[in-house]
Amino acid sequence: MTAHPLAFLALVMANVLLAFGPVFVRISDVGPVAAGFWRIALAAPILLAVALGGGWRPAGLGRGVWIALVIGGLCFAADLASWHLGIKKTQLANATLFGNSATLFFPVYGFLLARAWPSRSQGFALLLALLGAGLLMGRSLQVRADQFYGDLLCLTAGILYTIYFVAMAKARDTMAPVPALAMSTLASLLPLLIFAWTLGEKILPTDWWPLIGLALASQVFGQGLMTFVLGQLSPMVIGIALLTQPVIAATVGWLWYNEKLDGWDLLGAAAVAVALVLVRRERKDAAPLAPDGTVGA
């Protein structure tokens, strides 16, 4: 399968948009899990309308596809709940880096279960990207007792995000991006509402704008572009690209919260950029996520 010519650009744009999610969560006036619910609730009608308007109908989907969509939706709901809780219990840099630990888990899945072994330059790019992210977050990434719980929640979110990627890649074998995202979004709606209600969070907002921004930037466009990319590019390329989110988060912290970048920060950002260039130059077809299109157990 040959990747769409705009797949790499879509991957970069997806990560740019998704990187602003924590900011919207922090400035919203509802609970963190409730913010995740509204991200889904406001985005679901738009995604479903676009899918149906494009002529898609839910008939004819196999049992395996439905299972993948449900698993994807449930894991995404649990991912958002864990991550949004963690965002308010730890530093923004920690939340972004741990929440995107799929950077490591998703390529490892590709290497071990899908036999998508990296080339020499890809392996070097992954190491370079990890080094860059480590340099960038070195000053603020501190595992302390008072924020350990938040770090653990965000790390859990990263694991759940990886499972979501695997499930959605399976659905994308037979579904277009928007219908796949619309159905998994609907599957995550009720669990998030139940999570928020169980935690006793404030659910109804006073100010809707942060939640609208969260829904559009993170779910409709950010996650929409990411779903389009799955199956177009290899797990290696997608995993490395996820490291752009900590870079963008650090930039937002610099501009928004006056968290200045020093020389090590700039060096880390440059290392991530070089890693993206290296994987882009590979010019190979997307590697399947599992042999014969199946997902490993």
Coordinates of C-alpha atoms in Angstrom, one line a residue:
M1 CA 0.0 0.0 0.0
T2 CA 1.4 3.4 -1.0
A3 CA 0.9 6.2 1.5
H4 CA -1.3 9.2 0.5
P5 CA 1.0 12.1 -0.6
L6 CA -0.5 14.3 2.2
A7 CA -0.3 11.7 4.9
F8 CA 2.9 13.0 6.5
L9 CA 1.6 16.6 6.5
A10 CA -1.6 15.3 8.1
L11 CA 0.4 13.6 10.8
V12 CA 2.3 16.7 11.7
M13 CA -0.9 18.8 11.7
A14 CA -2.7 16.2 13.9
N15 CA 0.1 16.4 16.5
V16 CA 0.1 20.3 16.5
L17 CA -3.7 20.3 17.1
L18 CA -3.6 17.6 19.8
A19 CA -0.8 19.3 21.7
F20 CA -3.2 22.1 22.6
G21 CA -5.6 19.7 24.3
P22 CA -4.1 20.1 27.9
V23 CA -4.5 23.9 27.7
F24 CA -8.2 23.7 26.9
V25 CA -8.7 21.2 29.7
R26 CA -7.0 23.4 32.2
I27 CA -8.9 26.6 31.4
S28 CA -12.3 24.8 31.2
D29 CA -14.6 25.3 34.2
V30 CA -15.8 21.7 34.4
G31 CA -14.1 18.6 35.9
P32 CA -11.2 17.0 33.8
V33 CA -13.2 13.9 32.9
A34 CA -16.3 16.0 32.2
A35 CA -14.1 18.0 29.8
G36 CA -13.3 14.8 28.0
F37 CA -17.0 14.0 27.8
W38 CA -17.8 17.3 26.2
R39 CA -14.9 16.9 23.8
I40 CA -16.6 13.8 22.6
A41 CA -20.2 15.0 22.9
L42 CA -19.6 18.2 20.9
A43 CA -17.6 16.4 18.2
A44 CA -19.8 13.3 17.7
P45 CA -22.6 15.0 15.8
I46 CA -20.2 16.7 13.4
L47 CA -18.3 13.5 12.7
L48 CA -21.4 11.5 12.3
A49 CA -23.0 14.1 9.9
V50 CA -19.8 14.2 7.8
A51 CA -19.7 10.4 7.6
L52 CA -23.4 10.0 6.7
G53 CA -23.2 13.0 4.3
G54 CA -20.4 11.3 2.5
G55 CA -22.6 8.3 1.7
W56 CA -21.4 6.0 4.4
R57 CA -23.8 3.6 6.1
P58 CA -23.1 1.2 9.0
A59 CA -24.5 -1.8 7.1
G60 CA -22.1 -4.5 5.9
L61 CA -19.5 -4.1 8.6
G62 CA -18.1 -7.4 9.9
R63 CA -18.1 -8.5 13.5
G64 CA -14.4 -8.0 13.8
V65 CA -14.7 -4.4 12.7
W66 CA -17.5 -3.7 15.2
I67 CA -15.4 -5.3 18.0
A68 CA -12.4 -3.1 17.0
L69 CA -14.6 0.0 17.1
V70 CA -16.0 -0.8 20.5
I71 CA -12.6 -1.6 22.0
G72 CA -11.2 1.5 20.4
G73 CA -14.0 3.7 21.8
L74 CA -13.7 2.2 25.3
C75 CA -10.0 2.5 25.4
F76 CA -10.2 6.1 24.1
A77 CA -12.7 6.9 26.9
A78 CA -10.4 5.4 29.5
D79 CA -7.4 7.2 28.0
L80 CA -9.1 10.6 28.1
A81 CA -10.3 10.1 31.7
S82 CA -6.9 9.1 32.9
W83 CA -5.0 11.8 30.9
H84 CA -7.4 14.6 31.9
L85 CA -7.2 13.7 35.5
G86 CA -3.4 13.5 35.3
I87 CA -3.2 16.9 33.5
K88 CA -4.5 18.6 36.7
K89 CA -2.3 16.6 39.1
T90 CA 1.1 17.0 37.5
Q91 CA 3.1 19.4 35.4
L92 CA 2.0 20.2 31.8
A93 CA 5.3 18.8 30.5
N94 CA 5.0 15.6 32.5
A95 CA 1.4 15.1 31.3
T96 CA 2.3 15.6 27.7
L97 CA 5.3 13.3 27.7
F98 CA 3.8 10.5 29.7
G99 CA 0.4 10.8 27.9
N100 CA 2.3 10.3 24.6
S101 CA 4.2 7.3 25.8
A102 CA 2.5 5.6 22.8
T103 CA 5.6 7.1 21.1
L104 CA 7.4 4.0 22.4
F105 CA 4.6 1.5 22.8
F106 CA 3.1 1.8 19.3
P107 CA 6.4 1.2 17.4
V108 CA 7.3 -1.7 19.8
Y109 CA 3.9 -3.2 18.8
G110 CA 4.9 -2.8 15.2
F111 CA 8.3 -4.3 15.8
L112 CA 7.3 -7.4 17.8
L113 CA 3.8 -8.3 16.7
A114 CA 3.6 -6.9 13.2
R115 CA 7.2 -7.8 12.2
A116 CA 7.6 -4.1 11.0
W117 CA 11.3 -4.1 12.0
P118 CA 13.0 -0.7 11.7
S119 CA 15.8 0.1 9.3
R120 CA 19.1 1.4 10.6
S121 CA 18.2 5.0 9.9
Q122 CA 14.7 4.5 11.5
G123 CA 16.3 3.1 14.7
F124 CA 18.7 6.0 14.8
A125 CA 15.8 8.4 14.3
L126 CA 13.9 6.9 17.2
L127 CA 16.8 7.2 19.5
L128 CA 17.5 10.7 18.4
A129 CA 13.8 11.7 18.9
L130 CA 13.8 10.2 22.4
L131 CA 17.0 12.0 23.2
G132 CA 15.6 15.3 22.0
A133 CA 12.4 14.9 24.0
G134 CA 14.5 14.0 27.1
L135 CA 16.6 17.1 26.7
L136 CA 13.5 19.3 26.1
M137 CA 11.7 18.0 29.2
G138 CA 14.8 17.5 31.3
R139 CA 14.2 20.5 33.6
S140 CA 10.5 20.0 34.2
L141 CA 10.2 16.2 34.1
Q142 CA 10.5 15.4 37.8
V143 CA 8.9 12.3 39.4
R144 CA 8.1 13.5 42.9
A145 CA 5.8 12.0 45.5
D146 CA 3.3 14.9 45.3
Q147 CA 2.8 14.4 41.6
F148 CA 3.5 10.7 41.2
Y149 CA -0.2 9.9 41.0
G150 CA -0.7 12.3 38.1
D151 CA 2.3 10.9 36.3
L152 CA 1.0 7.4 36.7
L153 CA -2.4 8.4 35.4
C154 CA -0.8 10.0 32.3
L155 CA 1.4 6.9 31.7
T156 CA -1.7 4.7 32.0
A157 CA -3.3 7.0 29.4
G158 CA -0.4 6.4 27.1
I159 CA -0.8 2.6 27.3
L160 CA -4.6 2.9 26.6
Y161 CA -3.8 5.3 23.7
T162 CA -1.6 2.6 22.1
I163 CA -4.4 0.0 22.4
Y164 CA -6.8 2.6 20.7
F165 CA -4.3 3.0 17.9
V166 CA -4.1 -0.8 17.3
A167 CA -7.9 -1.1 17.3
M168 CA -8.5 1.8 15.0
A169 CA -5.8 0.5 12.6
K170 CA -7.9 -2.7 12.4
A171 CA -11.1 -0.8 11.7
R172 CA -9.3 1.3 9.1
D173 CA -8.6 -1.9 7.1
T174 CA -12.2 -1.7 5.8
M175 CA -13.5 1.7 6.8
A176 CA -12.8 5.3 5.7
P177 CA -11.2 7.6 8.4
V178 CA -14.3 9.7 9.3
P179 CA -16.8 6.9 9.7
A180 CA -14.2 4.9 11.8
L181 CA -13.6 7.9 14.0
A182 CA -17.3 8.8 14.3
M183 CA -18.2 5.3 15.5
S184 CA -15.4 5.0 18.0
T185 CA -16.3 8.5 19.2
L186 CA -19.9 7.4 19.9
A187 CA -18.6 4.3 21.7
S188 CA -16.6 6.5 24.1
L189 CA -19.4 8.9 24.9
L190 CA -21.4 7.1 27.6
P191 CA -18.4 5.7 29.5
L192 CA -16.9 9.2 29.9
L193 CA -20.2 10.5 31.2
I194 CA -20.4 7.7 33.7
F195 CA -16.8 8.3 34.8
A196 CA -17.4 12.0 35.3
W197 CA -20.7 11.4 37.2
T198 CA -19.1 8.7 39.4
L199 CA -16.2 11.0 40.4
G200 CA -18.7 13.8 41.4
E201 CA -17.3 16.3 38.9
K202 CA -19.0 19.5 37.7
I203 CA -20.4 18.5 34.3
L204 CA -22.4 21.4 33.0
P205 CA -20.1 24.3 32.0
T206 CA -20.6 28.0 32.5
D207 CA -18.1 28.9 29.7
W208 CA -18.5 26.8 26.6
W209 CA -15.6 28.2 24.5
P210 CA -12.7 26.1 26.0
L211 CA -14.8 22.9 25.5
I212 CA -15.7 23.9 21.9
G213 CA -12.0 24.5 21.2
L214 CA -11.2 21.2 22.8
A215 CA -13.7 19.3 20.7
L216 CA -12.7 21.0 17.4
A217 CA -8.9 21.0 17.8
S218 CA -8.5 17.7 19.5
Q219 CA -11.3 15.5 18.3
V220 CA -12.7 16.7 15.0
F221 CA -9.5 17.8 13.3
G222 CA -6.7 16.5 15.5
Q223 CA -8.0 12.9 16.0
G224 CA -9.6 13.0 12.5
L225 CA -6.2 13.6 10.8
M226 CA -4.6 11.0 13.1
T227 CA -7.2 8.4 12.1
F228 CA -6.6 9.2 8.4
V229 CA -2.9 8.6 8.9
L230 CA -3.3 5.2 10.5
G231 CA -2.7 2.6 7.8
Q232 CA -1.0 5.2 5.6
L233 CA 2.3 5.4 7.5
S234 CA 4.2 2.9 9.6
P235 CA 4.0 2.6 13.4
M236 CA 7.6 3.8 13.5
V237 CA 6.8 7.1 11.7
I238 CA 3.6 7.7 13.7
G239 CA 5.4 7.0 17.0
I240 CA 8.2 9.4 16.3
A241 CA 5.8 12.1 15.2
L242 CA 4.0 11.9 18.5
L243 CA 7.1 13.3 20.1
T244 CA 6.3 16.7 18.4
Q245 CA 3.6 17.1 21.0
P246 CA 6.0 17.6 23.9
V247 CA 7.9 20.1 21.7
I248 CA 4.8 22.1 21.0
A249 CA 3.7 21.9 24.7
A250 CA 7.1 23.4 25.7
T251 CA 6.6 26.1 23.1
V252 CA 3.1 26.9 24.4
G253 CA 4.5 27.0 28.0
W254 CA 7.1 29.4 26.8
L255 CA 4.7 31.8 25.0
W256 CA 1.6 31.4 27.3
Y257 CA 3.1 30.7 30.7
N258 CA 6.4 32.5 30.3
E259 CA 8.4 29.2 30.7
K260 CA 11.6 30.3 28.9
L261 CA 13.5 27.8 26.7
D262 CA 17.2 27.5 27.2
G263 CA 19.9 26.1 24.9
W264 CA 19.2 22.5 25.9
D265 CA 15.5 23.0 25.1
L266 CA 16.4 24.3 21.7
L267 CA 18.8 21.4 21.1
G268 CA 16.1 18.9 22.0
A269 CA 13.6 20.5 19.7
A270 CA 16.2 20.4 16.9
A271 CA 16.9 16.7 17.5
V272 CA 13.2 15.9 17.2
A273 CA 13.0 17.8 14.0
V274 CA 16.0 16.0 12.5
A275 CA 14.4 12.7 13.5
L276 CA 11.3 13.5 11.6
V277 CA 13.3 14.4 8.5
L278 CA 15.2 11.1 8.7
V279 CA 12.0 9.0 8.8
R280 CA 10.4 11.1 6.1
R281 CA 13.4 10.4 3.8
E282 CA 12.8 6.6 4.1
R283 CA 10.2 6.8 1.3
K284 CA 8.8 3.3 2.0
D285 CA 5.3 2.1 1.8
A286 CA 3.4 1.9 5.1
A287 CA 4.1 -1.3 7.1
P288 CA 1.1 -3.4 8.0
L289 CA 0.3 -3.5 11.7
A290 CA 0.1 -7.2 11.8
P291 CA 0.6 -10.1 9.5
D292 CA -2.2 -10.6 7.0
G293 CA -4.0 -7.5 8.4
T294 CA -4.7 -9.1 11.8
V295 CA -4.0 -7.6 15.2
G296 CA -1.9 -9.6 17.5
A297 CA -3.3 -10.8 20.8

